[in-house]
Backbone as a chain_set.jsonl record, in Angstrom:
{"seq": "MSHEIVSPLPGLFYRKPGPGKDNFVEVGDAVEAGQTIGLIEIMKQFTEVRSEVAGTVAEFRIDDNGMVNPGDVVAVIE", "coords": {"N": [[137.976, 20.062, 102.909], [135.971, 22.241, 104.787], [135.689, 23.555, 108.136], [133.589, 25.147, 110.364], [134.129, 27.239, 113.11], [132.193, 27.987, 115.797], [130.758, 30.503, 117.93], [130.206, 29.838, 121.349], [128.819, 31.402, 123.101], [127.573, 34.756, 123.92], [129.482, 37.826, 123.618], [132.673, 39.564, 123.75], [135.1, 38.996, 121.292], [138.423, 37.964, 121.377], [141.559, 37.822, 119.817], [143.97, 37.559, 121.025], [145.859, 36.517, 123.948], [146.157, 38.488, 125.815], [146.661, 42.059, 126.388], [149.23, 43.439, 124.364], [150.272, 40.988, 123.744], [151.024, 38.294, 121.403], [148.857, 37.179, 118.702], [146.792, 34.266, 119.167], [146.629, 32.496, 116.969], [147.297, 32.846, 113.438], [145.876, 33.634, 110.199], [146.399, 31.068, 107.913], [148.022, 29.584, 109.57], [148.81, 26.349, 110.893], [146.677, 24.314, 112.848], [145.946, 22.297, 115.715], [143.536, 19.816, 116.745], [141.577, 20.915, 119.402], [143.165, 23.068, 119.993], [143.593, 26.397, 121.196], [142.129, 29.221, 119.707], [141.248, 31.701, 120.239], [139.63, 34.015, 122.559], [136.584, 34.506, 124.381], [135.008, 37.106, 126.007], [132.802, 37.74, 128.604], [131.292, 39.71, 130.865], [133.714, 39.978, 132.383], [134.517, 37.36, 132.521], [136.371, 34.821, 130.99], [136.303, 32.716, 128.177], [137.762, 30.077, 126.481], [138.097, 29.72, 122.974], [138.168, 27.031, 120.959], [139.653, 25.051, 118.345], [137.934, 22.422, 116.829], [138.892, 20.608, 115.115], [141.823, 19.407, 113.343], [143.859, 21.309, 111.135], [144.175, 24.01, 108.764], [144.091, 27.482, 109.422], [141.761, 29.205, 107.709], [140.274, 31.571, 107.568], [139.241, 34.386, 109.592], [136.122, 35.326, 110.788], [135.166, 37.092, 112.563], [136.224, 40.142, 113.821], [139.143, 41.071, 115.771], [138.421, 41.99, 119.059], [135.757, 42.123, 118.431], [132.155, 41.946, 118.597], [130.328, 39.004, 119.43], [127.718, 36.596, 118.983], [125.877, 33.783, 120.286], [126.4, 30.984, 118.218], [127.408, 32.441, 116.085], [129.762, 32.414, 113.411], [133.097, 32.191, 114.069], [135.633, 31.539, 113.042], [137.175, 29.814, 110.215], [138.307, 26.614, 109.51], [140.369, 24.836, 107.363]], "CA": [[136.707, 20.283, 103.579], [136.121, 23.3, 105.785], [134.967, 23.415, 109.4], [133.33, 26.444, 110.979], [134.177, 27.321, 114.569], [131.122, 28.902, 116.19], [130.796, 31.027, 119.293], [129.266, 29.163, 122.241], [128.115, 32.381, 123.939], [127.748, 36.139, 123.479], [130.553, 38.571, 124.278], [133.721, 40.148, 122.919], [136.07, 38.005, 120.832], [139.809, 38.424, 121.374], [142.495, 36.91, 119.168], [145.196, 37.54, 121.822], [145.637, 36.151, 125.346], [146.189, 39.688, 126.644], [147.236, 43.235, 125.727], [150.66, 43.365, 124.082], [150.653, 39.604, 123.412], [150.785, 37.88, 120.022], [147.62, 36.437, 118.457], [146.882, 32.814, 119.361], [146.947, 31.957, 115.636], [147.104, 33.742, 112.294], [145.383, 32.988, 108.981], [147.471, 30.301, 107.291], [148.674, 28.734, 110.562], [148.28, 25.011, 111.156], [146.163, 24.149, 114.203], [145.599, 20.941, 116.143], [142.238, 19.706, 117.411], [141.658, 21.325, 120.793], [144.024, 24.245, 120.144], [142.909, 27.667, 121.414], [142.306, 30.206, 118.636], [140.817, 33.007, 120.736], [138.89, 34.071, 123.818], [135.361, 35.313, 124.43], [134.826, 37.698, 127.328], [131.482, 38.222, 128.981], [131.281, 40.117, 132.268], [135.043, 39.695, 132.951], [134.777, 35.917, 132.473], [136.961, 34.482, 129.698], [136.098, 31.35, 127.713], [138.601, 29.781, 125.327], [137.491, 29.205, 121.749], [139.123, 26.031, 120.47], [139.359, 24.344, 117.104], [137.502, 21.039, 117.063], [139.562, 19.778, 114.111], [143.15, 19.811, 112.892], [143.831, 21.855, 109.784], [144.788, 25.319, 108.56], [143.159, 28.597, 109.603], [141.466, 29.798, 106.4], [139.835, 32.955, 107.767], [138.487, 34.787, 110.77], [134.93, 36.066, 110.371], [134.933, 38.097, 113.6], [137.425, 40.937, 114.072], [139.641, 41.147, 117.136], [137.582, 42.893, 119.857], [134.425, 42.176, 117.833], [131.036, 41.32, 119.318], [129.816, 37.736, 118.898], [126.512, 36.034, 119.569], [125.909, 32.321, 120.181], [126.17, 30.466, 116.873], [128.157, 33.189, 115.073], [130.992, 31.763, 112.954], [134.276, 32.963, 114.471], [136.738, 31.237, 112.125], [137.011, 28.647, 109.352], [139.495, 25.768, 109.42], [140.362, 23.98, 106.165]], "C": [[136.909, 21.341, 104.667], [135.226, 23.041, 106.999], [134.802, 24.802, 110.01], [133.392, 26.326, 112.495], [133.167, 28.376, 114.984], [131.266, 29.319, 117.647], [129.78, 30.291, 120.16], [128.415, 30.139, 123.06], [128.346, 33.791, 123.414], [128.924, 36.787, 124.216], [131.482, 39.22, 123.283], [134.732, 39.067, 122.567], [137.454, 38.644, 120.786], [140.69, 37.38, 120.714], [143.79, 36.762, 119.955], [144.883, 37.122, 123.258], [145.658, 37.354, 126.283], [146.797, 40.852, 125.875], [148.749, 43.076, 125.537], [151.162, 41.97, 123.748], [150.403, 39.345, 121.931], [149.437, 37.168, 119.914], [147.852, 34.951, 118.722], [147.31, 32.148, 118.057], [146.682, 33.029, 114.592], [146.478, 32.942, 111.153], [146.576, 32.312, 108.305], [148.217, 29.393, 108.251], [148.004, 27.368, 110.629], [147.811, 24.964, 112.606], [145.862, 22.674, 114.452], [144.186, 20.953, 116.73], [142.432, 20.051, 118.879], [142.503, 22.565, 121.037], [143.189, 25.519, 120.287], [143.196, 28.622, 120.263], [141.9, 31.606, 119.084], [140.102, 32.867, 122.065], [137.611, 34.854, 123.618], [135.199, 35.791, 125.861], [133.382, 38.125, 127.491], [131.52, 38.471, 130.485], [132.562, 39.705, 133.002], [135.35, 38.204, 133.098], [135.281, 35.577, 131.071], [136.76, 33.004, 129.391], [136.962, 31.141, 126.478], [137.747, 29.268, 124.174], [138.539, 28.291, 121.134], [138.67, 25.444, 119.135], [138.973, 22.913, 117.453], [138.211, 20.071, 116.124], [140.98, 20.282, 113.865], [143.031, 20.337, 111.468], [144.568, 23.177, 109.725], [143.735, 26.399, 108.723], [142.967, 29.277, 108.25], [141.061, 31.263, 106.531], [139.226, 33.13, 109.148], [137.299, 35.594, 110.265], [134.517, 37.109, 111.403], [136.261, 38.822, 113.825], [137.856, 40.821, 115.522], [138.869, 42.252, 117.86], [136.173, 43.051, 119.287], [133.383, 41.47, 118.69], [130.624, 40.027, 118.618], [128.551, 37.361, 119.653], [126.613, 34.52, 119.465], [125.582, 31.872, 118.759], [126.869, 31.239, 115.771], [129.427, 32.412, 114.694], [132.159, 32.692, 113.271], [135.398, 32.781, 113.455], [136.401, 29.995, 111.307], [138.352, 27.929, 109.276], [139.341, 24.873, 108.187], [141.041, 22.66, 106.488]], "O": [[137.913, 21.321, 105.38], [134.174, 22.41, 106.906], [135.775, 25.542, 110.152], [132.788, 25.432, 113.088], [133.269, 29.531, 114.573], [131.816, 28.592, 118.475], [128.626, 30.132, 119.764], [127.406, 29.744, 123.645], [129.209, 34.006, 122.563], [129.309, 36.348, 125.299], [131.133, 39.408, 122.118], [135.17, 38.311, 123.434], [137.634, 39.726, 120.227], [140.583, 36.191, 121.013], [144.629, 35.934, 119.604], [143.772, 37.344, 123.738], [145.222, 37.249, 127.429], [147.389, 40.648, 124.815], [149.454, 42.633, 126.443], [152.353, 41.786, 123.495], [149.662, 40.082, 121.281], [148.933, 36.622, 120.895], [148.955, 34.439, 118.531], [148.236, 31.338, 118.039], [145.946, 33.987, 114.829], [146.545, 31.713, 111.143], [147.635, 32.919, 108.148], [148.967, 28.52, 107.815], [146.793, 27.244, 110.447], [148.469, 25.508, 113.493], [145.566, 21.914, 113.53], [143.703, 22.0, 117.162], [143.345, 19.54, 119.527], [142.558, 23.066, 122.16], [142.196, 25.698, 119.581], [144.35, 28.818, 119.882], [142.175, 32.586, 118.392], [139.978, 31.776, 122.623], [137.552, 35.76, 122.787], [135.244, 35.002, 126.804], [132.812, 38.787, 126.624], [131.75, 37.554, 131.274], [132.506, 39.153, 134.101], [136.337, 37.834, 133.733], [134.687, 35.996, 130.077], [137.013, 32.145, 130.235], [136.906, 31.93, 125.535], [136.809, 28.494, 124.365], [139.653, 28.717, 120.828], [137.478, 25.354, 118.842], [139.62, 22.274, 118.281], [138.141, 18.856, 116.31], [141.297, 21.439, 114.145], [142.201, 19.865, 110.691], [145.466, 23.441, 110.524], [142.616, 26.262, 108.226], [143.906, 29.86, 107.708], [141.449, 32.097, 105.713], [138.767, 32.179, 109.781], [137.459, 36.457, 109.402], [133.623, 37.916, 111.151], [137.299, 38.184, 113.999], [137.047, 40.514, 116.399], [138.689, 43.34, 117.312], [135.473, 44.006, 119.622], [133.69, 40.522, 119.412], [130.575, 39.956, 117.39], [128.346, 37.756, 120.801], [127.366, 34.015, 118.632], [124.603, 32.327, 118.168], [126.932, 30.767, 114.636], [130.083, 31.827, 115.556], [132.208, 33.83, 112.804], [136.04, 33.751, 113.053], [135.493, 29.233, 111.637], [139.389, 28.539, 109.017], [138.305, 24.234, 107.998], [141.145, 21.792, 105.622]]}, "num_chains": 1, "name": "protein.A"}
Protein backbone atom coordinates (compact mmCIF):
# COMPACT_ATOMS: atom_id res chain seq x y z
CA MET A 1 0.00 0.00 0.00
CA SER A 2 1.36 3.43 -0.85
CA HIS A 3 1.19 6.62 1.19
CA GLU A 4 1.51 10.09 -0.32
CA ILE A 5 3.41 12.75 1.60
CA VAL A 6 1.86 16.13 0.85
CA SER A 7 3.22 19.63 1.29
CA PRO A 8 1.67 21.49 4.24
CA LEU A 9 2.53 24.91 2.78
CA PRO A 10 3.85 26.70 -0.31
CA GLY A 11 7.55 27.26 -0.91
CA LEU A 12 10.72 25.64 -2.23
CA PHE A 13 11.31 21.95 -1.54
CA TYR A 14 14.84 20.85 -0.66
CA ARG A 15 15.98 17.24 -0.42
CA LYS A 16 19.17 18.25 1.47
CA PRO A 17 19.66 19.88 4.88
CA GLY A 18 22.04 22.40 3.32
CA PRO A 19 24.38 23.10 0.39
CA GLY A 20 27.04 20.41 -0.02
CA LYS A 21 25.16 17.98 2.24
CA ASP A 22 23.75 14.58 1.28
CA ASN A 23 20.03 14.14 0.59
CA PHE A 24 17.91 13.25 3.63
CA VAL A 25 16.78 10.09 1.81
CA GLU A 26 17.02 8.53 -1.64
CA VAL A 27 14.48 6.53 -3.66
CA GLY A 28 14.68 2.96 -2.38
CA ASP A 29 15.70 3.96 1.17
CA ALA A 30 13.77 2.64 4.15
CA VAL A 31 12.20 5.36 6.31
CA GLU A 32 10.65 5.35 9.77
CA ALA A 33 7.45 7.16 10.74
CA GLY A 34 8.42 10.71 11.67
CA GLN A 35 11.67 10.67 9.67
CA THR A 36 12.56 13.88 7.80
CA ILE A 37 12.61 13.47 4.01
CA GLY A 38 13.07 17.12 3.04
CA LEU A 39 12.56 20.78 3.88
CA ILE A 40 10.23 23.48 2.60
CA GLU A 41 11.48 27.05 2.68
CA ILE A 42 9.20 30.05 2.64
CA MET A 43 10.60 33.50 3.40
CA LYS A 44 13.79 32.05 4.99
CA GLN A 45 11.72 29.86 7.33
CA PHE A 46 12.35 26.12 7.02
CA THR A 47 9.73 23.45 7.78
CA GLU A 48 10.66 19.77 7.89
CA VAL A 49 8.67 17.39 5.71
CA ARG A 50 8.34 14.08 7.51
CA SER A 51 7.05 10.66 6.56
CA GLU A 52 3.91 9.77 8.50
CA VAL A 53 4.48 6.04 7.93
CA ALA A 54 7.32 3.54 7.90
CA GLY A 55 8.19 2.04 4.53
CA THR A 56 10.35 2.52 1.45
CA VAL A 57 10.68 5.72 -0.59
CA ALA A 58 9.09 4.80 -3.93
CA GLU A 59 9.43 8.17 -5.67
CA PHE A 60 9.76 11.91 -5.31
CA ARG A 61 7.20 13.91 -7.28
CA ILE A 62 8.83 17.30 -6.62
CA ASP A 63 12.38 17.97 -7.80
CA ASP A 64 15.04 19.28 -5.44
CA ASN A 65 14.66 23.09 -5.37
CA GLY A 66 11.17 22.70 -6.88
CA MET A 67 8.18 24.88 -6.04
CA VAL A 68 5.39 23.27 -4.01
CA ASN A 69 1.90 24.38 -3.08
CA PRO A 70 -0.20 23.17 -0.14
CA GLY A 71 -1.54 19.70 -0.92
CA ASP A 72 1.04 18.91 -3.62
CA VAL A 73 2.37 15.34 -3.36
CA VAL A 74 6.08 15.56 -2.50
CA ALA A 75 6.90 11.84 -2.25
CA VAL A 76 5.35 8.37 -2.15
CA ILE A 77 6.18 5.79 0.51
CA GLU A 78 5.40 2.12 -0.15
